[in-house]
Structures are given as structure tokens and as C-alpha cells.
Tab-separated table of C-alpha atoms in Angstrom:
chain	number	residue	atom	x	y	z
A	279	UNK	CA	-2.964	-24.752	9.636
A	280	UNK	CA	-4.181	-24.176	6.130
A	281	UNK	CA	-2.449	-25.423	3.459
A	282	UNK	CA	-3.663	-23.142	0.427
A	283	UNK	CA	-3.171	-21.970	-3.649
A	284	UNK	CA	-0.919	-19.465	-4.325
A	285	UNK	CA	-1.073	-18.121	-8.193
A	286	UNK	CA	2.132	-16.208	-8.789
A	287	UNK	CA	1.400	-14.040	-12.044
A	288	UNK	CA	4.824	-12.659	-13.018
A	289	UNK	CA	6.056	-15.932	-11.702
A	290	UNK	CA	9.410	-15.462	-13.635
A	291	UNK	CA	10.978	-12.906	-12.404
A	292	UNK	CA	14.092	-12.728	-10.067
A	293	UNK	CA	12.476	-11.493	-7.159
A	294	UNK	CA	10.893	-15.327	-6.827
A	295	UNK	CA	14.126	-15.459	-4.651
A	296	UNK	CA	12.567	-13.266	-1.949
A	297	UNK	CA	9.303	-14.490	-2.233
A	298	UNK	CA	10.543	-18.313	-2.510
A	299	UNK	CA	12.383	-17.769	0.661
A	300	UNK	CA	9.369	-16.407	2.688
A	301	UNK	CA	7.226	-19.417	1.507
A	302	UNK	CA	9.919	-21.436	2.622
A	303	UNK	CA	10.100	-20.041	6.371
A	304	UNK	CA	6.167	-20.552	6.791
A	305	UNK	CA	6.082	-23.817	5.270
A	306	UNK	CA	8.527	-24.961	7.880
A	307	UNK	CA	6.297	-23.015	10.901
A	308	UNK	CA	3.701	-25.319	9.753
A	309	UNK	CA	1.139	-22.525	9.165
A	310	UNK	CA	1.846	-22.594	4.593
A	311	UNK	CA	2.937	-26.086	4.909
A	312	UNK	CA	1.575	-28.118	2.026
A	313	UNK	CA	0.223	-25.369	-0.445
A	314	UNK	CA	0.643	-25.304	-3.949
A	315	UNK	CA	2.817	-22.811	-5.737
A	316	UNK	CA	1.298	-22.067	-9.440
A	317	UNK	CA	3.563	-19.698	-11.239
A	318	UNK	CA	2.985	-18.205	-14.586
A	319	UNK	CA	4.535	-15.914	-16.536
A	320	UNK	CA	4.588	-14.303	-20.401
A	321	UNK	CA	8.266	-15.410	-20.419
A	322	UNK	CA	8.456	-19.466	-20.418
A	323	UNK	CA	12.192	-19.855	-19.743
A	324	UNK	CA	11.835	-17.264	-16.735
A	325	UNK	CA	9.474	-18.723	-14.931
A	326	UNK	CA	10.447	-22.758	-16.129
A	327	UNK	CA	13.933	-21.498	-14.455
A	328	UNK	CA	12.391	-20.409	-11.068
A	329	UNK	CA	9.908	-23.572	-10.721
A	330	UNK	CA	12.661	-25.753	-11.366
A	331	UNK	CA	14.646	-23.961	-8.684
A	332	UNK	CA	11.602	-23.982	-6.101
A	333	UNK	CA	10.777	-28.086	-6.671
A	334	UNK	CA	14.560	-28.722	-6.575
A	335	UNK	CA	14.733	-26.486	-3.210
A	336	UNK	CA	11.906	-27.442	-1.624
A	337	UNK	CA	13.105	-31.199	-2.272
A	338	UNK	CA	16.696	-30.736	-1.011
A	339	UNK	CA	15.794	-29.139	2.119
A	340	UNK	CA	12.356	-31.149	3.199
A	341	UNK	CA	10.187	-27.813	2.825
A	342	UNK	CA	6.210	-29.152	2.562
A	343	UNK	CA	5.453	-26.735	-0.889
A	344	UNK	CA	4.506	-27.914	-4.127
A	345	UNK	CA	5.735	-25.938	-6.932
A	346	UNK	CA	4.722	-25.967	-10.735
A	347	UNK	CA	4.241	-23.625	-13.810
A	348	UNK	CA	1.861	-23.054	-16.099
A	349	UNK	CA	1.457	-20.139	-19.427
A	350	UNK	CA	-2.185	-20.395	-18.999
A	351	UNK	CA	-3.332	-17.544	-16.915
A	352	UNK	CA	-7.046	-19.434	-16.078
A	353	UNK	CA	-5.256	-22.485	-15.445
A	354	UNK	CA	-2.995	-21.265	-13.265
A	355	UNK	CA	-5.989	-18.529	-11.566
A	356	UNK	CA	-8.080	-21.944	-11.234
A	357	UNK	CA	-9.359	-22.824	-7.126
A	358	UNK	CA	-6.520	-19.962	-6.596
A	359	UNK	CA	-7.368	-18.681	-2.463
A	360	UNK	CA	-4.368	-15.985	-3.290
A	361	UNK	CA	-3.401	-14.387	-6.220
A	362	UNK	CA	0.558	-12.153	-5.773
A	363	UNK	CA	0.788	-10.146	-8.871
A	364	UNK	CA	4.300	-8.608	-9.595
A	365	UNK	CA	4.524	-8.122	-13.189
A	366	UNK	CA	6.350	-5.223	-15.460
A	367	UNK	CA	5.017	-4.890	-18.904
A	368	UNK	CA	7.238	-3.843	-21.194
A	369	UNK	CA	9.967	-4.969	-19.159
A	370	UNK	CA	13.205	-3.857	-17.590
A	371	UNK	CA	13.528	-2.522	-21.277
A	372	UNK	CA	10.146	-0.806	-20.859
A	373	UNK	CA	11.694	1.168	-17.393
A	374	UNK	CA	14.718	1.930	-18.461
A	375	UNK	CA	12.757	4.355	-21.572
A	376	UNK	CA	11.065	5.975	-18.725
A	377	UNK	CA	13.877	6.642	-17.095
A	378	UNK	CA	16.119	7.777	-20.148
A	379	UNK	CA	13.726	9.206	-22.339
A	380	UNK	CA	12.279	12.357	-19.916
A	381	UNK	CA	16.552	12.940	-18.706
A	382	UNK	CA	16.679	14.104	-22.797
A	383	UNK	CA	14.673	17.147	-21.856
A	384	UNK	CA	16.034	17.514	-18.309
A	385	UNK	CA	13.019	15.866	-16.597
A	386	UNK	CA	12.452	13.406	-13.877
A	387	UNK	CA	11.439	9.624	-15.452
A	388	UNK	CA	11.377	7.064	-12.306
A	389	UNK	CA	9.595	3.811	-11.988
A	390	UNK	CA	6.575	5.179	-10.130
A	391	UNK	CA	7.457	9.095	-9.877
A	392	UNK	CA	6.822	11.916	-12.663
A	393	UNK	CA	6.175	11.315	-16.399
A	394	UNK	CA	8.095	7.615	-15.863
A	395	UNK	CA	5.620	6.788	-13.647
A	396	UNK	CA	2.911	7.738	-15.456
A	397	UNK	CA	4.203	5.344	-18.551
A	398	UNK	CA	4.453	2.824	-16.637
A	399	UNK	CA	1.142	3.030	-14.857
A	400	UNK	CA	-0.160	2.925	-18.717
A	401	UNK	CA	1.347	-0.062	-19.365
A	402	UNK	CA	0.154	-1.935	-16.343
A	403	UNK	CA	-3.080	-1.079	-15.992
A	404	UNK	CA	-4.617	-2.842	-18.922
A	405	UNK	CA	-2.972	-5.970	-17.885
A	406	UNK	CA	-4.247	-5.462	-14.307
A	407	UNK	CA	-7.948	-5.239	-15.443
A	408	UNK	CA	-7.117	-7.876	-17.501
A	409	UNK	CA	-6.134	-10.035	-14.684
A	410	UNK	CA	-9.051	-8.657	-12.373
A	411	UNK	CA	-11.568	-10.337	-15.258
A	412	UNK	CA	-10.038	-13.211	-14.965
A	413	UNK	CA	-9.821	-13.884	-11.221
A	414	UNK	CA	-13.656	-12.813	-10.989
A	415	UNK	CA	-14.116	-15.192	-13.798
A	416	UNK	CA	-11.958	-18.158	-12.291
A	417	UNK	CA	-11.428	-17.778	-8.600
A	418	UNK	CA	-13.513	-14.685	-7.409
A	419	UNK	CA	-13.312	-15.147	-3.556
A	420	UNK	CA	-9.382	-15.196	-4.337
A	421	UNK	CA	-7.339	-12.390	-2.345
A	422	UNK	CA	-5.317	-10.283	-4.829
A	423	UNK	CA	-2.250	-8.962	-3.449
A	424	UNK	CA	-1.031	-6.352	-5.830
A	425	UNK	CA	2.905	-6.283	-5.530
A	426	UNK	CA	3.023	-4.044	-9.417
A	427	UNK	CA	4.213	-0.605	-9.351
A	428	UNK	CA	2.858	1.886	-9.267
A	429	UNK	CA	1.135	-0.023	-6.424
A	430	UNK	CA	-1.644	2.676	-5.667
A	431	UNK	CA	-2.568	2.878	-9.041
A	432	UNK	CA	-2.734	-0.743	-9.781
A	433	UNK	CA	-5.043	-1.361	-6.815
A	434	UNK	CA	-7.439	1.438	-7.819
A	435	UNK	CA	-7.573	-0.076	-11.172
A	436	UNK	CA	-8.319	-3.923	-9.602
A	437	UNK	CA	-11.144	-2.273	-7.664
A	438	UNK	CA	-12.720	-0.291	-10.515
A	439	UNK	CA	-12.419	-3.584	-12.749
A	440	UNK	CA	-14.587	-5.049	-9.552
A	441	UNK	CA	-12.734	-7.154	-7.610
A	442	UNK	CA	-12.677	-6.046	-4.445
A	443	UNK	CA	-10.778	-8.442	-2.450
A	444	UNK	CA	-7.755	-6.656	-3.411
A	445	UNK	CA	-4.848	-5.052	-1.477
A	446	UNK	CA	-1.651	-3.398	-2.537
A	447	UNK	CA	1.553	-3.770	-1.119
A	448	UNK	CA	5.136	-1.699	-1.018
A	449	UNK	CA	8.511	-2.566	0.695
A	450	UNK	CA	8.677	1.316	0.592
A	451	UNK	CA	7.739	1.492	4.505
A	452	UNK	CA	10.715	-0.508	5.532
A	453	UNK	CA	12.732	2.773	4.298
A	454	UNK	CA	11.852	3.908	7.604
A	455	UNK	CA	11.840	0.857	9.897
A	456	UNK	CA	15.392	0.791	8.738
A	457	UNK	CA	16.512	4.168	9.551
A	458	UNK	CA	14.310	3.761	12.904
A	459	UNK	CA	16.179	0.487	13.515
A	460	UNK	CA	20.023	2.513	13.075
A	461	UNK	CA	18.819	5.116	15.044
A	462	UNK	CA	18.372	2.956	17.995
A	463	UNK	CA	21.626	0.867	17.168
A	464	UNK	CA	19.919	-1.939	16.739
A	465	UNK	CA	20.821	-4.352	13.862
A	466	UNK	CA	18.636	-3.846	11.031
A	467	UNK	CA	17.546	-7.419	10.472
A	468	UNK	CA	15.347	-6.354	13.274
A	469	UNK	CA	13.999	-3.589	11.366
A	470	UNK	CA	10.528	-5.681	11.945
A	471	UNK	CA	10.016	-5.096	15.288
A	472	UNK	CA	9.278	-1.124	14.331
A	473	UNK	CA	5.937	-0.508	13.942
A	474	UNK	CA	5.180	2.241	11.676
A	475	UNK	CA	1.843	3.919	10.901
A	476	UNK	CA	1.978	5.813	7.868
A	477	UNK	CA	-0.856	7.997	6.075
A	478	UNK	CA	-0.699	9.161	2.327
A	479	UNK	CA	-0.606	8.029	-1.007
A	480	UNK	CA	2.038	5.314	-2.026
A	481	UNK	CA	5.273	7.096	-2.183
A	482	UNK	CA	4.356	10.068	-0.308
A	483	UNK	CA	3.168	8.777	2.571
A	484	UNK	CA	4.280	10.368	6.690
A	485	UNK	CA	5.010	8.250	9.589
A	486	UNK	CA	2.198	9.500	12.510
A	487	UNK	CA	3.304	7.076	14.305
A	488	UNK	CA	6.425	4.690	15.351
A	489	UNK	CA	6.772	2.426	17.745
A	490	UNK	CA	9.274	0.222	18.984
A	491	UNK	CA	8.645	-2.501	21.972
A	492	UNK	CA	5.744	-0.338	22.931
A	493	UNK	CA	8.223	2.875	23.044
A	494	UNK	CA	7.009	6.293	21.101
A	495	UNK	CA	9.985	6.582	19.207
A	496	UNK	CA	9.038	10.530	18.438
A	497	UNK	CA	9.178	11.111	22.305
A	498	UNK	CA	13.025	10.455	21.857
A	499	UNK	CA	13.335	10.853	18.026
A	500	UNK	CA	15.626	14.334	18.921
A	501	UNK	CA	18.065	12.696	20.953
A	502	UNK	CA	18.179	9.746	18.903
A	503	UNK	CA	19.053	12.074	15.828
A	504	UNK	CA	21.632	14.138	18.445
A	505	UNK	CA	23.275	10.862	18.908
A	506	UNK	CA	22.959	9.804	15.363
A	507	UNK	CA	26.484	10.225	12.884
A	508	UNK	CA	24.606	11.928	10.010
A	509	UNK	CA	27.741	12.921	8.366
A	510	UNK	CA	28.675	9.430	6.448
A	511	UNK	CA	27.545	8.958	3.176
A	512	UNK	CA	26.862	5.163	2.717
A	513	UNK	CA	24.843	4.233	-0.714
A	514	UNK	CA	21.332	3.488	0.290
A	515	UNK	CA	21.365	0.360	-1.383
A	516	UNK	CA	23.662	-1.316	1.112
A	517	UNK	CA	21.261	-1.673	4.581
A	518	UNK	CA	23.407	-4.071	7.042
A	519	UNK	CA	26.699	-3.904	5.473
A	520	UNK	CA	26.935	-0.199	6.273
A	521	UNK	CA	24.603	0.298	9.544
A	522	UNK	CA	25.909	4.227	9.336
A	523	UNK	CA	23.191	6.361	8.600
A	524	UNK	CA	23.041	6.985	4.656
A	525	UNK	CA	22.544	10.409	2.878
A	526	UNK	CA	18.712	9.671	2.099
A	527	UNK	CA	18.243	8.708	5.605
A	528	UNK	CA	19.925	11.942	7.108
A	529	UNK	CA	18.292	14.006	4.603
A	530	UNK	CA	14.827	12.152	6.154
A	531	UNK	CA	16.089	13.513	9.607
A	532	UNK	CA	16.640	16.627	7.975
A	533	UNK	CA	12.868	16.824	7.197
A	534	UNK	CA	11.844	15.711	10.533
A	535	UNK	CA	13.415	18.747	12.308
A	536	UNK	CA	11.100	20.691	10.159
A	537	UNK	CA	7.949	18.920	10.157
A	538	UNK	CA	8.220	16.543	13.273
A	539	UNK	CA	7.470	13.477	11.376
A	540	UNK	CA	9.260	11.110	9.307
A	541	UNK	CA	8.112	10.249	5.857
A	542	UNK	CA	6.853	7.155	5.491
A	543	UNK	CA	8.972	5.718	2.330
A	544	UNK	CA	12.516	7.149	2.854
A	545	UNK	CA	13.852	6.240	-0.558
A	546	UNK	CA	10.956	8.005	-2.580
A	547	UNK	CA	10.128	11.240	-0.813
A	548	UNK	CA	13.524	12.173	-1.711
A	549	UNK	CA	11.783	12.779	-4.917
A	550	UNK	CA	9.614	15.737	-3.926
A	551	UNK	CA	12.308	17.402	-1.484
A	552	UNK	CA	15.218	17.108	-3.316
A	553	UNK	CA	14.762	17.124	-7.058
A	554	UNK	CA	16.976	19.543	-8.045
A	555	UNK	CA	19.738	17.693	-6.583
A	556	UNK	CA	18.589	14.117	-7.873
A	557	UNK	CA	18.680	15.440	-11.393
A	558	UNK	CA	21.844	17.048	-11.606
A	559	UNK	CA	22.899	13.568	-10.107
A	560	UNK	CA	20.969	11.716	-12.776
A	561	UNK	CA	22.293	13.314	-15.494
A	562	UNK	CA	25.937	12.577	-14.646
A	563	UNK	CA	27.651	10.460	-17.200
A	564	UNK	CA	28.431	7.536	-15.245
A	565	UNK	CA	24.966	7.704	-13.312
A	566	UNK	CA	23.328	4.101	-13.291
A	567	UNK	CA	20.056	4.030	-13.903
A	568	UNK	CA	18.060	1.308	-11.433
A	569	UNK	CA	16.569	-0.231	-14.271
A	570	UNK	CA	19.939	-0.943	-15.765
A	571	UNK	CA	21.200	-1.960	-11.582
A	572	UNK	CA	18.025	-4.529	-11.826
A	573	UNK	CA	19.306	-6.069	-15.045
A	574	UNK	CA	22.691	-6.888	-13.726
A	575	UNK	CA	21.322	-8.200	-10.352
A	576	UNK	CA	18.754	-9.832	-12.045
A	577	UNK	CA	21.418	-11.627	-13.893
A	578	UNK	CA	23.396	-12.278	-11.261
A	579	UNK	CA	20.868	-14.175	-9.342
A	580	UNK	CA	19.483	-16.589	-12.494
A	581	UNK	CA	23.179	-17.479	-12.708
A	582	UNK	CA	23.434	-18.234	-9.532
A	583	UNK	CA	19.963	-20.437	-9.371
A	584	UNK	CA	21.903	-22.226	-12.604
A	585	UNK	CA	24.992	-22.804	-10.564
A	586	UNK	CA	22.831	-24.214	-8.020
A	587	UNK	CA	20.872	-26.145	-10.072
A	588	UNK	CA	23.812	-28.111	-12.101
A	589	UNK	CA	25.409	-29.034	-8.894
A	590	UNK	CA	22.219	-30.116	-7.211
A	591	UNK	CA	22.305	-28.450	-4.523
A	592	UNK	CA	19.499	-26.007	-4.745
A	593	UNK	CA	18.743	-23.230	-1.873
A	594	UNK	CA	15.575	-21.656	-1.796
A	595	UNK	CA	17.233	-18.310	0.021
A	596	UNK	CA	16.891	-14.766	-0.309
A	597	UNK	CA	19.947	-13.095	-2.458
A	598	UNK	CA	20.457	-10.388	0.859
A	599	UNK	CA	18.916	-8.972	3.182
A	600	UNK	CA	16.861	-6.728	1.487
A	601	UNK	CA	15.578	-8.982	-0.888
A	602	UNK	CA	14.628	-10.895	2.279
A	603	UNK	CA	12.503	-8.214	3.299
A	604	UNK	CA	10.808	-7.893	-0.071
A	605	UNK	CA	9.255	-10.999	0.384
A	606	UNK	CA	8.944	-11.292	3.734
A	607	UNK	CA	6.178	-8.237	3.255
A	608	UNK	CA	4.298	-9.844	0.203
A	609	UNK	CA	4.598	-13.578	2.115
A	610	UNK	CA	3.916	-12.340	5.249
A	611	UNK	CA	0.897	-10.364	4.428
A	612	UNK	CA	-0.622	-13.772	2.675
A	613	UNK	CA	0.199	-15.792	5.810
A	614	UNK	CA	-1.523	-13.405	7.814
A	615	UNK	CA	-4.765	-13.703	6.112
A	616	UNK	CA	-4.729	-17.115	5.500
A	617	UNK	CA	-4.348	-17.598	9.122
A	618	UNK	CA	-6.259	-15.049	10.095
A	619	UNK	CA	-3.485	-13.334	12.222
A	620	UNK	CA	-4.318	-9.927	12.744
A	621	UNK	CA	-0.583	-8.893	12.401
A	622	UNK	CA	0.272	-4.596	11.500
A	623	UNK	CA	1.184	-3.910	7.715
A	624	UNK	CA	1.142	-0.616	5.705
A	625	UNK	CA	-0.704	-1.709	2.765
A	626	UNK	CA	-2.618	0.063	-0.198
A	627	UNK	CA	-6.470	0.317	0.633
A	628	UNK	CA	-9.483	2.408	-0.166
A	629	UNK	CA	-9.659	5.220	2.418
A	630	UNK	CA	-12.979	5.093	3.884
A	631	UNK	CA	-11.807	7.540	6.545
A	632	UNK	CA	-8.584	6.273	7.598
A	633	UNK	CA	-6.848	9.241	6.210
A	634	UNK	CA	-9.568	12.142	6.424
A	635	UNK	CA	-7.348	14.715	4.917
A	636	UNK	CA	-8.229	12.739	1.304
A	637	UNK	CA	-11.930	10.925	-0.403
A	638	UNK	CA	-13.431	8.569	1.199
A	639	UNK	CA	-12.416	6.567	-2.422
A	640	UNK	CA	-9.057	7.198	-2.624
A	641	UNK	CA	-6.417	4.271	-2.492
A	642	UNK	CA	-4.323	5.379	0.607
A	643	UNK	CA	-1.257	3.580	2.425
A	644	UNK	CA	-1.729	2.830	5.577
A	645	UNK	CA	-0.947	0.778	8.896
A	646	UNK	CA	-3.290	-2.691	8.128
A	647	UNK	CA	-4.461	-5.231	10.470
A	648	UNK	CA	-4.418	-8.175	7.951
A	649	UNK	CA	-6.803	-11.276	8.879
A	650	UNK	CA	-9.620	-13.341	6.979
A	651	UNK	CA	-11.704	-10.859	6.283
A	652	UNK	CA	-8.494	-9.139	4.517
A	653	UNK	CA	-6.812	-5.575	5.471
A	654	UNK	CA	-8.684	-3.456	8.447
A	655	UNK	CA	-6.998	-0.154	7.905
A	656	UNK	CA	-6.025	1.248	11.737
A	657	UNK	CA	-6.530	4.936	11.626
A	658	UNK	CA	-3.518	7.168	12.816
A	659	UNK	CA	-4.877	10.670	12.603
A	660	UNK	CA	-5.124	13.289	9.583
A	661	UNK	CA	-2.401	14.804	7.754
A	662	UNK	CA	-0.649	17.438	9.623
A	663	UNK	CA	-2.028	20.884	7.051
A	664	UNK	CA	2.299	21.257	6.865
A	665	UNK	CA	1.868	17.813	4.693
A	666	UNK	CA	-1.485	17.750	3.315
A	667	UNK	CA	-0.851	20.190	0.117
A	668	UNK	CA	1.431	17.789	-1.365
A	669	UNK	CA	0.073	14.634	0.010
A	670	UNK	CA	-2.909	15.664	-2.200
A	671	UNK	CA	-0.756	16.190	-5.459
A	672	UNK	CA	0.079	13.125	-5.015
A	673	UNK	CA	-3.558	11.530	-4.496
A	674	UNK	CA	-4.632	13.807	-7.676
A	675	UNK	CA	-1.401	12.079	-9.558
A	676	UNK	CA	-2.447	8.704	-9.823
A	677	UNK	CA	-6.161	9.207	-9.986
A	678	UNK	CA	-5.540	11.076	-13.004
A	679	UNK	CA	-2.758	8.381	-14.262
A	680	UNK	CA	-5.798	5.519	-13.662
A	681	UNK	CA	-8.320	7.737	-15.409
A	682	UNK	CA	-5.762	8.070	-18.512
A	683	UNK	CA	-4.939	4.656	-18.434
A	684	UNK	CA	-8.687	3.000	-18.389
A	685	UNK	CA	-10.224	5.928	-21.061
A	686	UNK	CA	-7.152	6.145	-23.222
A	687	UNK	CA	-7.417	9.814	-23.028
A	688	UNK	CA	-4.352	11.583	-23.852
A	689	UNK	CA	-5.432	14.734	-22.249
A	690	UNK	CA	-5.460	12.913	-19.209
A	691	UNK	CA	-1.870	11.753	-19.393
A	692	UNK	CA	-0.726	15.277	-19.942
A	693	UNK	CA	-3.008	16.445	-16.624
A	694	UNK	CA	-1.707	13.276	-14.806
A	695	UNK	CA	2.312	14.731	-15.340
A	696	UNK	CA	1.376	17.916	-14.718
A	697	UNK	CA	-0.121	17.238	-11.147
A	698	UNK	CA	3.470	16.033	-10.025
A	699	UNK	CA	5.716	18.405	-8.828
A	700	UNK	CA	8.444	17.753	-11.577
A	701	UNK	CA	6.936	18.665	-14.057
A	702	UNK	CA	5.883	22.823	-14.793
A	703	UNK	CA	6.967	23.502	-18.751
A	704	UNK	CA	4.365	22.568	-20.788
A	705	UNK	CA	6.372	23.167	-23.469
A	706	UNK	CA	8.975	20.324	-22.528
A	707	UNK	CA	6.925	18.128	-20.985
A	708	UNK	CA	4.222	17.783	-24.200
A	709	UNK	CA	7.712	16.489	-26.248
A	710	UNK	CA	8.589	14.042	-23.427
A	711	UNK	CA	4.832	12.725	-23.629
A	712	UNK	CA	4.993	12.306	-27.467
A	713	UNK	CA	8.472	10.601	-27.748
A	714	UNK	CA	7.185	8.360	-24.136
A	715	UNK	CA	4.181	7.260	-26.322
A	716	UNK	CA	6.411	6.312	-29.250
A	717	UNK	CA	8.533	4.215	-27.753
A	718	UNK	CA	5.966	2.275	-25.932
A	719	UNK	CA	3.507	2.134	-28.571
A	720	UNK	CA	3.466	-1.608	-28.614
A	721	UNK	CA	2.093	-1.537	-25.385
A	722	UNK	CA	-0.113	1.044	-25.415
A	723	UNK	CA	-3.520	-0.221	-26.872
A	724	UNK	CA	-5.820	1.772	-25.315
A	725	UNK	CA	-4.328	4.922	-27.036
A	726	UNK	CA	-4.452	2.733	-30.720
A	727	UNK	CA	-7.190	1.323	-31.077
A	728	UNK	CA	-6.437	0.917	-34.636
A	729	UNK	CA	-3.048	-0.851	-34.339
């Protein structure tokens, strides 16, 4: 089996701990073993920490990957036959504006949702393009795998910067695997074996389809949801600890009694059905904001790689369970086209019919048969017309975002916010958009040219 180069840009970050862990498991099945692990990063400690920890790992428990660092992004790009990009500029700093900033005015600011989303899209995209150069400079028969929010957006910048050996990539699906997984009482560390076939845009996507051992899980969904205890309410943070089906989750049965489907990302359709709700939550004075939740457990894992680290004994292991499946996705989608697999996962794509509700152009998410020849998009049927009005929004949200963030247009960013759903007062949402730009000025070049 292939032993390949893997160029990890964003390389620093504490979600190497997922990813390390799925490199790890395939190493050992023989079909990664041997490939080199390049990681780079704009923060050297951060990603000197989490080489370290990989070469120390990988050592300690016999695991055949080669791990090393570099600040160079051509270096590190160079003879590259994968390229996993999960950067955030601007940093957890740069999110946790978003998410503050539009709550002043009583507005929705989330990572990848609303006026928050927008900002961050902003940010990233230059550095995507950036990066999309570069890999058609140094490596151009590379496979980018986009892990960046917002994921849909990142991917239709990588293909309009013309690499098109690019695919996008969300743990978002597993929102429903899960709940699909409690439903049947299984344990949700089995969450894999549901196969889900979504349609949409990233974030507001519908499960067609779902599947489990070759079972039509919507032929049963109502008695599963009869015998289901919807009345807990676990935080949705905690999968296996709590197996009980959580308040998002019921509220996604909620919707299915209505529409007959599920929606393909649990977590984030909660964002167009309950909004109302999520604010008055979000403006609570103890609320936590996930950007300030990802600084904490971002913490919390370096320290422990430290720990590890001084005592020599060095783990390359997921931090839990969910973490596991983060990388398990992003890992698991590489191994599958390096060894030209053909195994199902929802990934980011250009249409080209798979969803015929939306262009031929757009960047949907969809059920993926991932191989050589990279994603094969598996067609599950159009939008039900219940779906398709908002499904659109959604497609018209980040095409606009990508058109604001390649021209530097500001009319564009104002059109982008207004296509979502949270945002109707132009009034307000003009004074979020000027205080937004402010604050992230520094990282906003497009929109000053003249420093």
C-alpha cells in the first residue's frame, strides 16, 4: 500500500490530536504506513509542539509515520500527493469578534452562520487562494482536502483560484449518524456504520437517504422516534457519555414529523429553525461562547501533550470520542483516495447535477464515493419543494460571501448577510458590518488596499 506526503497547513492547531490519531490507525493497517507528515503553520511554537508530540508518539508506540515541521509553505507543499488545510485566520480571537460583536445589536454571529460567517469567510478566503497558487505552483496533481470553515465557501474559492483537485469536508453529517445511531440503541462509536446521503449546501443540507446494514431507516424512522425518550435534555456536546437523545436532536425529530426527512447537519440547522430561541439563549449572561469553549479545550489538550511529553510517554490518541470522529472523516477521506477505496462520504463538491434543485456550479454537500480519481458525487434525488426555498438562501449565501471576499466589494458583504435568514434590519445590520470590518481590519486586505 502507498506510503504518501501529507502537507498539513494549519499544522498547529489542537485538532492534530484527531487527525494524529487517524494517521496512526492506518499506518498500523498498513495501507498509510511509511508516509511523511509535513506540518506547517503561521504559529512556530504550535505546530513545533504537535510535531514533537507526533515523532515522540509515533516512536513510543512503533507507528511507521514520519513527522516534521516546516514555516515554509513551498517547502512544506513540495512532492505533497495531499494537501489537509484547517486553518483560522485571525484566530480563536478572530471568532470570538464574530460571535460577540453582531450579539451587541441582537444579531446572530456564528462561525459559519449569519454576519459571523460571513467575516470569517473574508478572512479565509484570501489565504485559501493564496494556498491554491501555491499548490498549482509546487505540487499541482496534489489533492486538497479543505477542512476550513466555512467549508463550502473555501472550496468554491480553491476552484475559482484553479485548482481543481479539491474537495471540502465537514464532521457536520455525523450530527445525524449520531442521532440515527441512539435511535436504534446502538452505541454511538458505531455511528459509522450509518450511511447518510445528504443534499444541500454545507450547513443546510437534508438527509434523502439513511441507511443502516442495508435497512431504510425512514421505513421505521416513526417507530424509532415513538420509542425514542425525547424528553431529556443532555448538552449536545457530550455524544457517548449521555446516549439520551439531546434537545438539538429531538428538536431534529421534531422537524422530521413535518417534513419526513432529517437534516443533514443536526447541530447547524438549528440555526434556521430555531433562532429566536438560540438568541435569547446567547445573550444570557453566563452563555459560553464556542470560541471561548475551543480556547479552554484547546488548552487543555497542549497541556496534556506537555504532560506527555516530559514524562516520555507520548500517545498519539484522540482527546474523546468526538474528536476521534473529526479526524477519522478528514483521515479517512485521504486513505480512501490514496488507496483508491471507493468508500461513502458527504463531502463539498461542485454540483454538476447531483443536487438538481441548485447550478450545475454550485459547491453542494453530498454522499461521495472517494477513490483515485477523487470524490464521485452519488446522486440521491432533488430537494423536496418543502426544503428547496431555503436550501437556496443558503446556496445564494456563500456565493455572495465568495464574490465579496475575491472582489473586495463591500456591497457584496452587505447582500451576502442579507441572503441569510437572520438578518432583515438594514438598519442594524449596516452597524454590525461597519464595527465587523473594524475589528478585523488587519485581516482584511482586499477591502484596504491602501493599508
Amino acid at each position: 500500500m502507498p506510503a504518501v506526503r501529507i502537507c498539513i497547513i494549519g499544522g498547529g492547531s489542537a485538532y492534530m490530536t484527531s487527525m494524529f490519531a487517524s494517521l496512526a490507525r492506518y499506518a498500523q493497517q498498513s495501507t498509510l504506513a511509511g508516509s511523511d507528515i509535513v506540518l506547517t503553520d503561521v504559529n512556530e511554537p504550535a505546530v513545533k509542539l504537535m510535531c514533537e508530540w507526533g515523532q515522540a508518539g509515533a516512536k513510543n508506540e512503533d507507528i511507521p509515520l514520519n513527522f516534521s515541521y516546516t514555516m515554509d509553505l513551498d517547502e512544506a507543499l513540495d512532492g505533497a500527493d495531499f494537501v489537509l488545510s484547517c486553518i483560522r485566520p485571525g484566530g480563536l480571537e478572530g471568532r470570538y469578534l464574530d460571535e460577540t460583536i453582531p450579539e451587541k445589536y441582537r444579531e446572530l454571529g456564528i462561525e459559519t452562520v449569519g454576519v459571523g460567517g460571513v467575516f470569517m469567510a473574508l478572512r479565509c478566503i484570501p489565504v485559501v487562494v493564496q494556498i491554491a497558487e501555491a499548490i498549482r505552483r509546487r505540487c499541482p496533481k496534489a489533492w486538497l482536502i479543505n477542512y476550513t470553515n466555512p467549508t463550502n465557501m473555501v472550496v468554491d474559492a480553491t476552484l475559482r483560484a484553479g485548482h481543481d483537485r479539491t474537495l471540502g469536508l465537514c464532521d457536520g453529517v455525523w450530527g445525524v449518524k449520531w442521532l440515527a445511531a441512539k435511535l436504534l440503541k446502538l452505541p454511538t462509536i458505531r455511528a459509522g456504520e450509518i450511511e447518510a446521503y445528504t443534499a444541500g449546501v454545507n450547513h443546510h443540507t437534508w438527509c434523502l437517504k439513511l441507511y443502516h446494514d442495508r435497512r431504510d431507516l425512514y421505513e421505521i424512522m416513526d417507530e424509532l422516534i415513538d420509542a425514542a425518550d425525547l424528553s431529556r435534555s443532555s448538552g449536545y456536546e457530550n455524544i457517548d457519555g449521555d446516549p439520551v437523545v439531546n434537545t438539538v436532536e429531538a428538536d431534529a425529530c421534531r422537524l422530521y414529523r413535518y417534513y419526513g426527512i432529517l437534516p443533514g447537519s443536526v447541530y447547524y440547522a438549528r440555526y434556521y429553525y430555531n433562532l429566536r430561541k438560540l438568541m435569547d439563549h446567547h445573550l444570557q449572561a453566563d452563555f459560553e461562547h464556542r470560541s471561548t469553549w475551543l480556547q479552554k479545550l484547546g488548552a487543555e489538550k497542549r497541556e496534556g501533550i506537555r504532560r506527555q511529553l516530559a514524562s516520555g510517554a507520548a500517545s498519539i490518541a484522540p482527546h474523546d470520542e468526538e474528536d476521534a470522529a473529526h479526524g477519522d472523516q478528514a483521515i479517512g477521506a485521504l486513505n480512501a483516495m490514496a488507496n483508491n477505496t471507493g468508500m461513502l462520504e458527504t463531502a463539498n463538491v461542485v454540483n454538476n447535477g447531483a443536487v438538481p434543485n441548485l447550478p450545475d456550479d454550485a459547491v453542494v454537500e453530498v454522499g461521495c464515493l472517494l477513490g483515485s480519481n477523487g470524490a464521485m458525487p452519488v446522486a440521491a434525488g432533488p430537494l423536496p419543494f418543502s426544503v428547496e426555498g431555503m436550501v437556496r438562501d443558503a446556496y445564494a449565501f456563500g456565493k455572495l460571501t465568495v464574490d465579496a471576499a475575491i472582489s473586495g466589494d463591500r456591497k457584496l458583504v452587505l447582500q451576502a448577510a442579507m441572503a441569510h435568514p437572520a438578518h432583515r434590519d438594514l438598519d442594524v445590520i449596516e452597524k454590525v458590518i461597519d464595527e465587523l470590518f473594524e475589528a478585523h481590519r488587519a485581516h482584511l486586505p482586499q477591502f484596504y488596499p491602501d493599508g
